[in-house]
Amino acid sequence: ARHHRPLTTRHYVAIGVAAAIFFALLHQLGPVLTPFLVGAILAYLGTPIVDAMERRGVHRAIGTTLTIVAFGVAIAGLLLVLIPLVQAEVALASKRLPDLFAQAGERLVPWVERTFGITLALDLETVKAVIADNLESVRDVGLRVLSGVKSGGLLLLAILINLALIPVVMWYLLRDWNVIVRRIDDLLPRPFEHKIREIAREIDSVLAEFLRGQLSVMLVLAVYYAIALWAVGLEHAFAIGILTGLLVFIPYVGYGLGLTLGLVAALLQWTGWPFFLAVLGVYLVGQLLENYVLIPWLVGDRIGLHPLAVIFALLAFGQLFGFAGVLLALPVSAALLVGLRQIKAVYMASPLYDD
């Protein structure tokens, strides 16, 4: 048997210092790392596609290029759907919201006076004018931000650099993914290489199952919301439905945002209570479909990433490391989950649990 030297205090100190430096750099360089992390996540998602094409005789560089083009087309199509939606909703809000608020005030004030005996003095014309003015400001805020020669130019330049870097990072990672994995494998400490490989495979399995299941749920719900909202007569139903389906990636929080978006759109398009309740019913059925059909069927409990753990990880890592932390939240959550499983197994096999 091969003899391994025991780790000393110096080794543990070196490991701790390296970890501290890593987290400090992540905290300081978050904005710089963002395009690299986005590219790495997209490369992770695209690797099975490139591997499948390579097994069918397609050169890896060609498969990588085709995969990136497919991702780019999908993202561009999504933006072409969402950008007109935002513009249309803001324009509609600037026209309808002041009148809706005035109508609500005209009905609400007498009801409050009759029910509670409280006299409200609301200058509805002033409130209406303030809402209209502020909505006009919101609609033009993007142009005002980019209009500055210095700040707007730097912001636009940073966005363009990030957008250009992401496909470059993704292309090199996808092409060299297997080479990178082999090189990392060569650097593993030999006494623990089998255990590290086992843990890495388990983390990959958890992440793959979670992402595959969530993407399937998102796709089904996007189709459901788009068709259902179109059926009840909501304007921009397809765009709102697609966006709602994408938002459910963040458990519960995403559904709340999608519900708010749909109900605001229904309010702006107000044609009476039956229409509003129909839109609300679409979202209630969607929630039942998501929680009691799609998630048990497509995701399942075997993954073990509880929705509360996902929400906490997103908030905690976002607070610590900014947007880069949000991108790292799911992989780190999967790693922590696997680590906790290992600790649980060691604990239950120890005399502390059962002597």
CSV table of C-alpha atoms in Angstrom, one decimal:
chain,number,residue,atom,x,y,z
A,1,ALA,CA,0.0,0.0,0.0
A,2,ARG,CA,1.2,3.5,-0.8
A,3,HIS,CA,2.2,5.5,2.3
A,4,HIS,CA,0.8,9.0,2.6
A,5,ARG,CA,2.3,11.7,4.8
A,6,PRO,CA,-0.2,13.1,7.3
A,7,LEU,CA,-1.4,16.7,6.9
A,8,THR,CA,0.2,19.1,9.2
A,9,THR,CA,-1.0,22.4,10.8
A,10,ARG,CA,0.9,24.3,8.0
A,11,HIS,CA,-1.2,22.5,5.4
A,12,TYR,CA,-4.5,23.4,7.0
A,13,VAL,CA,-3.4,27.0,7.4
A,14,ALA,CA,-2.4,27.2,3.7
A,15,ILE,CA,-5.8,25.8,2.7
A,16,GLY,CA,-7.6,28.3,4.9
A,17,VAL,CA,-5.5,31.2,3.5
A,18,ALA,CA,-6.2,30.1,0.0
A,19,ALA,CA,-9.9,29.9,0.6
A,20,ALA,CA,-9.9,33.4,2.3
A,21,ILE,CA,-8.1,34.9,-0.7
A,22,PHE,CA,-10.5,33.2,-3.1
A,23,PHE,CA,-13.6,34.7,-1.4
A,24,ALA,CA,-12.0,38.1,-1.0
A,25,LEU,CA,-11.2,38.1,-4.8
A,26,LEU,CA,-14.7,37.0,-5.6
A,27,HIS,CA,-16.1,39.8,-3.5
A,28,GLN,CA,-13.9,42.5,-5.0
A,29,LEU,CA,-13.9,41.2,-8.6
A,30,GLY,CA,-17.6,40.3,-8.9
A,31,PRO,CA,-18.4,42.7,-11.8
A,32,VAL,CA,-15.4,41.5,-13.7
A,33,LEU,CA,-16.1,37.8,-13.1
A,34,THR,CA,-19.8,38.1,-14.2
A,35,PRO,CA,-19.3,37.5,-18.0
A,36,PHE,CA,-17.0,34.6,-17.2
A,37,LEU,CA,-19.5,33.0,-14.8
A,38,VAL,CA,-22.4,33.5,-17.2
A,39,GLY,CA,-20.2,31.9,-20.0
A,40,ALA,CA,-19.3,29.0,-17.7
A,41,ILE,CA,-22.9,28.4,-16.7
A,42,LEU,CA,-24.0,28.4,-20.4
A,43,ALA,CA,-21.1,26.1,-21.2
A,44,TYR,CA,-22.1,23.7,-18.5
A,45,LEU,CA,-25.6,23.6,-19.9
A,46,GLY,CA,-24.3,23.2,-23.5
A,47,THR,CA,-21.7,20.5,-22.8
A,48,PRO,CA,-24.2,17.6,-23.1
A,49,ILE,CA,-25.3,18.9,-26.5
A,50,VAL,CA,-21.7,19.3,-27.8
A,51,ASP,CA,-20.8,15.9,-26.4
A,52,ALA,CA,-23.8,14.3,-28.2
A,53,MET,CA,-22.8,15.9,-31.5
A,54,GLU,CA,-19.2,14.8,-31.1
A,55,ARG,CA,-20.3,11.2,-30.5
A,56,ARG,CA,-22.1,11.5,-33.9
A,57,GLY,CA,-18.9,12.5,-35.7
A,58,VAL,CA,-19.3,16.3,-35.6
A,59,HIS,CA,-16.0,18.1,-34.8
A,60,ARG,CA,-16.1,19.6,-31.4
A,61,ALA,CA,-15.3,23.1,-32.6
A,62,ILE,CA,-18.1,23.0,-35.1
A,63,GLY,CA,-20.5,21.5,-32.5
A,64,THR,CA,-19.5,24.3,-30.1
A,65,THR,CA,-20.1,27.0,-32.7
A,66,LEU,CA,-23.6,25.5,-33.5
A,67,THR,CA,-24.5,25.3,-29.8
A,68,ILE,CA,-23.5,28.9,-29.2
A,69,VAL,CA,-25.5,30.1,-32.2
A,70,ALA,CA,-28.5,28.2,-31.0
A,71,PHE,CA,-28.2,29.7,-27.5
A,72,GLY,CA,-27.8,33.2,-29.1
A,73,VAL,CA,-30.9,32.8,-31.3
A,74,ALA,CA,-32.9,31.7,-28.3
A,75,ILE,CA,-31.8,34.6,-26.1
A,76,ALA,CA,-32.2,37.1,-29.0
A,77,GLY,CA,-35.8,35.8,-29.6
A,78,LEU,CA,-36.5,36.2,-25.9
A,79,LEU,CA,-35.3,39.8,-25.9
A,80,LEU,CA,-37.4,40.6,-29.0
A,81,VAL,CA,-40.4,39.4,-27.1
A,82,LEU,CA,-39.7,41.1,-23.8
A,83,ILE,CA,-38.4,44.5,-24.9
A,84,PRO,CA,-41.6,45.4,-26.9
A,85,LEU,CA,-43.7,44.1,-23.9
A,86,VAL,CA,-42.0,46.5,-21.4
A,87,GLN,CA,-42.3,49.4,-23.8
A,88,ALA,CA,-46.0,48.7,-24.5
A,89,GLU,CA,-46.9,48.2,-20.8
A,90,VAL,CA,-45.2,51.4,-19.7
A,91,ALA,CA,-46.9,53.3,-22.6
A,92,LEU,CA,-50.3,51.8,-21.6
A,93,ALA,CA,-49.7,52.6,-18.0
A,94,SER,CA,-48.9,56.2,-18.7
A,95,LYS,CA,-52.3,56.5,-20.4
A,96,ARG,CA,-54.6,54.3,-18.3
A,97,LEU,CA,-53.2,54.3,-14.7
A,98,PRO,CA,-54.1,58.0,-13.9
A,99,ASP,CA,-57.7,57.4,-15.1
A,100,LEU,CA,-58.0,54.1,-13.3
A,101,PHE,CA,-56.7,55.7,-10.1
A,102,ALA,CA,-59.2,58.6,-10.5
A,103,GLN,CA,-62.1,56.1,-11.0
A,104,ALA,CA,-61.0,54.0,-8.0
A,105,GLY,CA,-60.8,57.2,-5.8
A,106,GLU,CA,-64.2,58.3,-6.9
A,107,ARG,CA,-65.6,55.0,-5.8
A,108,LEU,CA,-63.4,54.4,-2.8
A,109,VAL,CA,-63.9,57.7,-1.0
A,110,PRO,CA,-67.7,57.4,-0.8
A,111,TRP,CA,-67.4,53.8,0.3
A,112,VAL,CA,-65.0,54.6,3.1
A,113,GLU,CA,-67.2,57.5,4.3
A,114,ARG,CA,-70.3,55.3,4.3
A,115,THR,CA,-68.6,52.3,5.9
A,116,PHE,CA,-66.2,53.8,8.4
A,117,GLY,CA,-67.5,57.4,8.8
A,118,ILE,CA,-64.2,58.8,7.8
A,119,THR,CA,-64.0,61.8,5.5
A,120,LEU,CA,-61.2,61.6,2.9
A,121,ALA,CA,-60.0,64.7,1.1
A,122,LEU,CA,-58.2,63.6,-2.0
A,123,ASP,CA,-57.3,66.0,-4.8
A,124,LEU,CA,-57.7,63.4,-7.5
A,125,GLU,CA,-56.7,65.8,-10.3
A,126,THR,CA,-53.4,66.5,-8.6
A,127,VAL,CA,-52.7,62.8,-7.9
A,128,LYS,CA,-53.6,62.0,-11.5
A,129,ALA,CA,-51.2,64.6,-12.8
A,130,VAL,CA,-48.4,63.4,-10.5
A,131,ILE,CA,-48.8,59.8,-11.7
A,132,ALA,CA,-48.8,60.8,-15.3
A,133,ASP,CA,-45.7,62.9,-14.9
A,134,ASN,CA,-43.8,60.1,-13.1
A,135,LEU,CA,-44.8,57.5,-15.6
A,136,GLU,CA,-43.4,59.7,-18.4
A,137,SER,CA,-40.2,59.9,-16.4
A,138,VAL,CA,-40.0,56.2,-16.0
A,139,ARG,CA,-40.5,55.6,-19.7
A,140,ASP,CA,-37.6,57.9,-20.5
A,141,VAL,CA,-35.2,56.8,-17.8
A,142,GLY,CA,-33.2,54.5,-20.0
A,143,LEU,CA,-32.5,57.2,-22.5
A,144,ARG,CA,-31.6,59.7,-19.8
A,145,VAL,CA,-29.1,57.2,-18.3
A,146,LEU,CA,-27.4,56.6,-21.6
A,147,SER,CA,-27.5,60.3,-22.7
A,148,GLY,CA,-24.6,61.3,-20.4
A,149,VAL,CA,-21.4,61.5,-22.3
A,150,LYS,CA,-19.3,60.0,-19.5
A,151,SER,CA,-21.5,57.7,-17.3
A,152,GLY,CA,-23.8,56.7,-20.2
A,153,GLY,CA,-20.9,55.9,-22.5
A,154,LEU,CA,-19.1,53.9,-19.8
A,155,LEU,CA,-22.2,52.0,-19.0
A,156,LEU,CA,-22.9,51.2,-22.7
A,157,LEU,CA,-19.3,50.2,-23.2
A,158,ALA,CA,-19.4,47.8,-20.1
A,159,ILE,CA,-22.5,46.2,-21.4
A,160,LEU,CA,-21.1,45.7,-24.9
A,161,ILE,CA,-17.8,44.3,-23.5
A,162,ASN,CA,-19.8,41.8,-21.3
A,163,LEU,CA,-22.0,40.8,-24.1
A,164,ALA,CA,-19.0,40.2,-26.4
A,165,LEU,CA,-17.1,38.3,-23.7
A,166,ILE,CA,-19.8,35.8,-22.8
A,167,PRO,CA,-19.8,33.9,-26.2
A,168,VAL,CA,-16.0,34.0,-26.3
A,169,VAL,CA,-15.7,32.5,-22.8
A,170,MET,CA,-18.5,30.0,-23.6
A,171,TRP,CA,-16.8,28.9,-26.9
A,172,TYR,CA,-13.4,28.2,-25.3
A,173,LEU,CA,-14.9,26.4,-22.3
A,174,LEU,CA,-17.2,24.3,-24.5
A,175,ARG,CA,-14.4,23.3,-26.9
A,176,ASP,CA,-11.9,22.5,-24.1
A,177,TRP,CA,-14.4,21.2,-21.4
A,178,ASN,CA,-13.1,17.7,-21.4
A,179,VAL,CA,-9.4,18.9,-21.4
A,180,ILE,CA,-10.1,21.2,-18.5
A,181,VAL,CA,-11.8,18.4,-16.5
A,182,ARG,CA,-8.8,16.1,-17.1
A,183,ARG,CA,-6.3,18.8,-16.0
A,184,ILE,CA,-8.3,19.4,-12.8
A,185,ASP,CA,-8.4,15.7,-12.2
A,186,ASP,CA,-4.6,15.5,-12.5
A,187,LEU,CA,-4.3,18.1,-9.7
A,188,LEU,CA,-6.5,16.3,-7.3
A,189,PRO,CA,-4.7,15.2,-4.0
A,190,ARG,CA,-4.1,11.5,-4.5
A,191,PRO,CA,-5.2,10.3,-1.0
A,192,PHE,CA,-8.7,11.8,-1.6
A,193,GLU,CA,-9.0,11.6,-5.4
A,194,HIS,CA,-11.7,8.8,-5.4
A,195,LYS,CA,-13.8,10.6,-2.8
A,196,ILE,CA,-13.5,13.9,-4.6
A,197,ARG,CA,-14.5,12.3,-7.9
A,198,GLU,CA,-17.5,10.7,-6.1
A,199,ILE,CA,-18.6,14.0,-4.6
A,200,ALA,CA,-18.1,15.9,-7.9
A,201,ARG,CA,-20.2,13.3,-9.7
A,202,GLU,CA,-22.9,13.7,-7.1
A,203,ILE,CA,-22.9,17.5,-7.3
A,204,ASP,CA,-23.0,17.3,-11.1
A,205,SER,CA,-26.0,14.9,-10.9
A,206,VAL,CA,-27.9,17.1,-8.4
A,207,LEU,CA,-27.3,20.2,-10.6
A,208,ALA,CA,-28.1,18.5,-13.8
A,209,GLU,CA,-31.3,17.0,-12.5
A,210,PHE,CA,-32.4,20.3,-10.9
A,211,LEU,CA,-31.6,22.4,-14.0
A,212,ARG,CA,-33.1,19.9,-16.4
A,213,GLY,CA,-36.3,19.6,-14.3
A,214,GLN,CA,-36.6,23.4,-13.8
A,215,LEU,CA,-36.1,24.1,-17.5
A,216,SER,CA,-38.8,21.6,-18.4
A,217,VAL,CA,-41.1,23.2,-15.8
A,218,MET,CA,-40.4,26.7,-17.2
A,219,LEU,CA,-41.1,25.6,-20.8
A,220,VAL,CA,-44.4,23.9,-20.0
A,221,LEU,CA,-45.6,26.8,-17.8
A,222,ALA,CA,-44.5,29.4,-20.4
A,223,VAL,CA,-46.7,27.6,-23.0
A,224,TYR,CA,-49.6,27.2,-20.5
A,225,TYR,CA,-49.6,30.9,-19.4
A,226,ALA,CA,-49.2,32.2,-23.0
A,227,ILE,CA,-52.1,30.1,-24.3
A,228,ALA,CA,-54.3,30.6,-21.2
A,229,LEU,CA,-53.8,34.4,-21.1
A,230,TRP,CA,-54.5,34.6,-24.8
A,231,ALA,CA,-57.7,32.6,-24.4
A,232,VAL,CA,-59.1,35.0,-21.7
A,233,GLY,CA,-58.2,38.0,-24.0
A,234,LEU,CA,-55.2,39.6,-22.3
A,235,GLU,CA,-53.2,41.9,-24.5
A,236,HIS,CA,-49.5,40.9,-25.0
A,237,ALA,CA,-50.5,37.4,-23.6
A,238,PHE,CA,-47.7,35.6,-25.3
A,239,ALA,CA,-45.0,37.9,-24.0
A,240,ILE,CA,-46.4,38.0,-20.5
A,241,GLY,CA,-46.9,34.2,-20.5
A,242,ILE,CA,-43.3,33.5,-21.6
A,243,LEU,CA,-41.9,35.9,-19.0
A,244,THR,CA,-44.0,34.4,-16.3
A,245,GLY,CA,-42.8,30.9,-17.2
A,246,LEU,CA,-39.2,32.0,-17.1
A,247,LEU,CA,-39.7,33.7,-13.7
A,248,VAL,CA,-40.8,30.5,-12.0
A,249,PHE,CA,-37.1,29.5,-12.0
A,250,ILE,CA,-37.0,31.3,-8.6
A,251,PRO,CA,-39.4,29.3,-6.5
A,252,TYR,CA,-42.4,31.3,-5.2
A,253,VAL,CA,-40.7,34.6,-5.6
A,254,GLY,CA,-40.7,34.2,-9.4
A,255,TYR,CA,-44.4,33.2,-9.3
A,256,GLY,CA,-45.2,36.3,-7.3
A,257,LEU,CA,-43.5,38.5,-9.8
A,258,GLY,CA,-45.2,36.8,-12.7
A,259,LEU,CA,-48.6,37.1,-10.9
A,260,THR,CA,-48.0,40.8,-10.3
A,261,LEU,CA,-47.1,41.4,-13.9
A,262,GLY,CA,-50.2,39.6,-15.2
A,263,LEU,CA,-52.6,41.3,-12.8
A,264,VAL,CA,-51.1,44.8,-13.5
A,265,ALA,CA,-51.5,44.1,-17.2
A,266,ALA,CA,-55.1,43.0,-16.5
A,267,LEU,CA,-55.8,46.1,-14.4
A,268,LEU,CA,-54.4,48.4,-17.2
A,269,GLN,CA,-56.7,46.6,-19.7
A,270,TRP,CA,-59.6,46.8,-17.3
A,271,THR,CA,-62.9,45.6,-18.9
A,272,GLY,CA,-64.7,44.6,-15.7
A,273,TRP,CA,-64.4,42.1,-12.9
A,274,PRO,CA,-65.1,38.9,-15.0
A,275,PHE,CA,-62.0,39.6,-17.1
A,276,PHE,CA,-59.8,40.4,-14.1
A,277,LEU,CA,-61.0,37.3,-12.2
A,278,ALA,CA,-60.4,35.2,-15.3
A,279,VAL,CA,-56.7,36.4,-15.4
A,280,LEU,CA,-56.4,35.7,-11.7
A,281,GLY,CA,-57.8,32.2,-12.3
A,282,VAL,CA,-55.2,31.5,-14.9
A,283,TYR,CA,-52.5,32.2,-12.4
A,284,LEU,CA,-54.1,30.2,-9.6
A,285,VAL,CA,-54.5,27.1,-11.9
A,286,GLY,CA,-50.9,27.7,-13.0
A,287,GLN,CA,-49.7,27.5,-9.4
A,288,LEU,CA,-51.6,24.3,-8.8
A,289,LEU,CA,-50.2,22.8,-12.0
A,290,GLU,CA,-46.7,23.8,-11.1
A,291,ASN,CA,-46.7,22.5,-7.5
A,292,TYR,CA,-48.9,19.4,-7.7
A,293,VAL,CA,-48.2,18.1,-11.3
A,294,LEU,CA,-45.0,19.5,-12.9
A,295,ILE,CA,-42.5,19.7,-10.0
A,296,PRO,CA,-43.3,16.2,-8.6
A,297,TRP,CA,-43.2,14.8,-12.2
A,298,LEU,CA,-40.3,16.7,-13.8
A,299,VAL,CA,-38.2,17.7,-10.8
A,300,GLY,CA,-39.1,15.3,-7.9
A,301,ASP,CA,-38.0,15.2,-4.3
A,302,ARG,CA,-34.9,13.1,-5.0
A,303,ILE,CA,-32.9,16.2,-5.9
A,304,GLY,CA,-33.2,17.6,-2.4
A,305,LEU,CA,-32.8,21.3,-3.2
A,306,HIS,CA,-35.6,22.7,-1.1
A,307,PRO,CA,-37.2,25.9,-2.5
A,308,LEU,CA,-36.4,27.8,0.7
A,309,ALA,CA,-32.7,26.8,0.4
A,310,VAL,CA,-32.7,28.1,-3.2
A,311,ILE,CA,-34.2,31.4,-2.1
A,312,PHE,CA,-31.8,31.8,0.8
A,313,ALA,CA,-28.8,30.9,-1.4
A,314,LEU,CA,-29.8,33.5,-4.0
A,315,LEU,CA,-30.3,36.2,-1.4
A,316,ALA,CA,-27.2,35.4,0.7
A,317,PHE,CA,-24.8,35.0,-2.2
A,318,GLY,CA,-26.3,38.1,-3.9
A,319,GLN,CA,-25.7,40.1,-0.8
A,320,LEU,CA,-22.1,38.8,-0.3
A,321,PHE,CA,-20.9,38.9,-3.9
A,322,GLY,CA,-23.4,40.8,-6.0
A,323,PHE,CA,-24.7,39.5,-9.3
A,324,ALA,CA,-21.7,37.1,-9.5
A,325,GLY,CA,-22.9,35.6,-6.2
A,326,VAL,CA,-26.4,35.1,-7.7
A,327,LEU,CA,-24.9,33.1,-10.5
A,328,LEU,CA,-22.9,31.0,-8.1
A,329,ALA,CA,-25.8,30.4,-5.7
A,330,LEU,CA,-27.2,27.2,-7.3
A,331,PRO,CA,-23.8,25.4,-7.9
A,332,VAL,CA,-22.7,26.2,-4.3
A,333,SER,CA,-26.1,25.1,-3.0
A,334,ALA,CA,-25.7,21.8,-4.7
A,335,ALA,CA,-22.2,21.4,-3.4
A,336,LEU,CA,-23.4,22.2,0.2
A,337,LEU,CA,-26.2,19.7,-0.2
A,338,VAL,CA,-23.8,17.0,-1.2
A,339,GLY,CA,-21.4,18.0,1.6
A,340,LEU,CA,-24.2,17.8,4.2
A,341,ARG,CA,-25.2,14.3,2.9
A,342,GLN,CA,-21.6,13.2,3.3
A,343,ILE,CA,-21.4,14.6,6.9
A,344,LYS,CA,-24.8,13.0,7.7
A,345,ALA,CA,-23.5,9.6,6.5
A,346,VAL,CA,-20.3,9.9,8.6
A,347,TYR,CA,-22.3,11.0,11.6
A,348,MET,CA,-24.7,8.1,11.4
A,349,ALA,CA,-21.8,5.6,11.0
A,350,SER,CA,-20.1,7.1,14.1
A,351,PRO,CA,-20.4,6.1,17.8
A,352,LEU,CA,-22.0,9.6,18.4
A,353,TYR,CA,-25.2,8.4,16.6
A,354,ASP,CA,-25.3,4.7,17.5
A,355,ASP,CA,-22.9,2.8,19.6
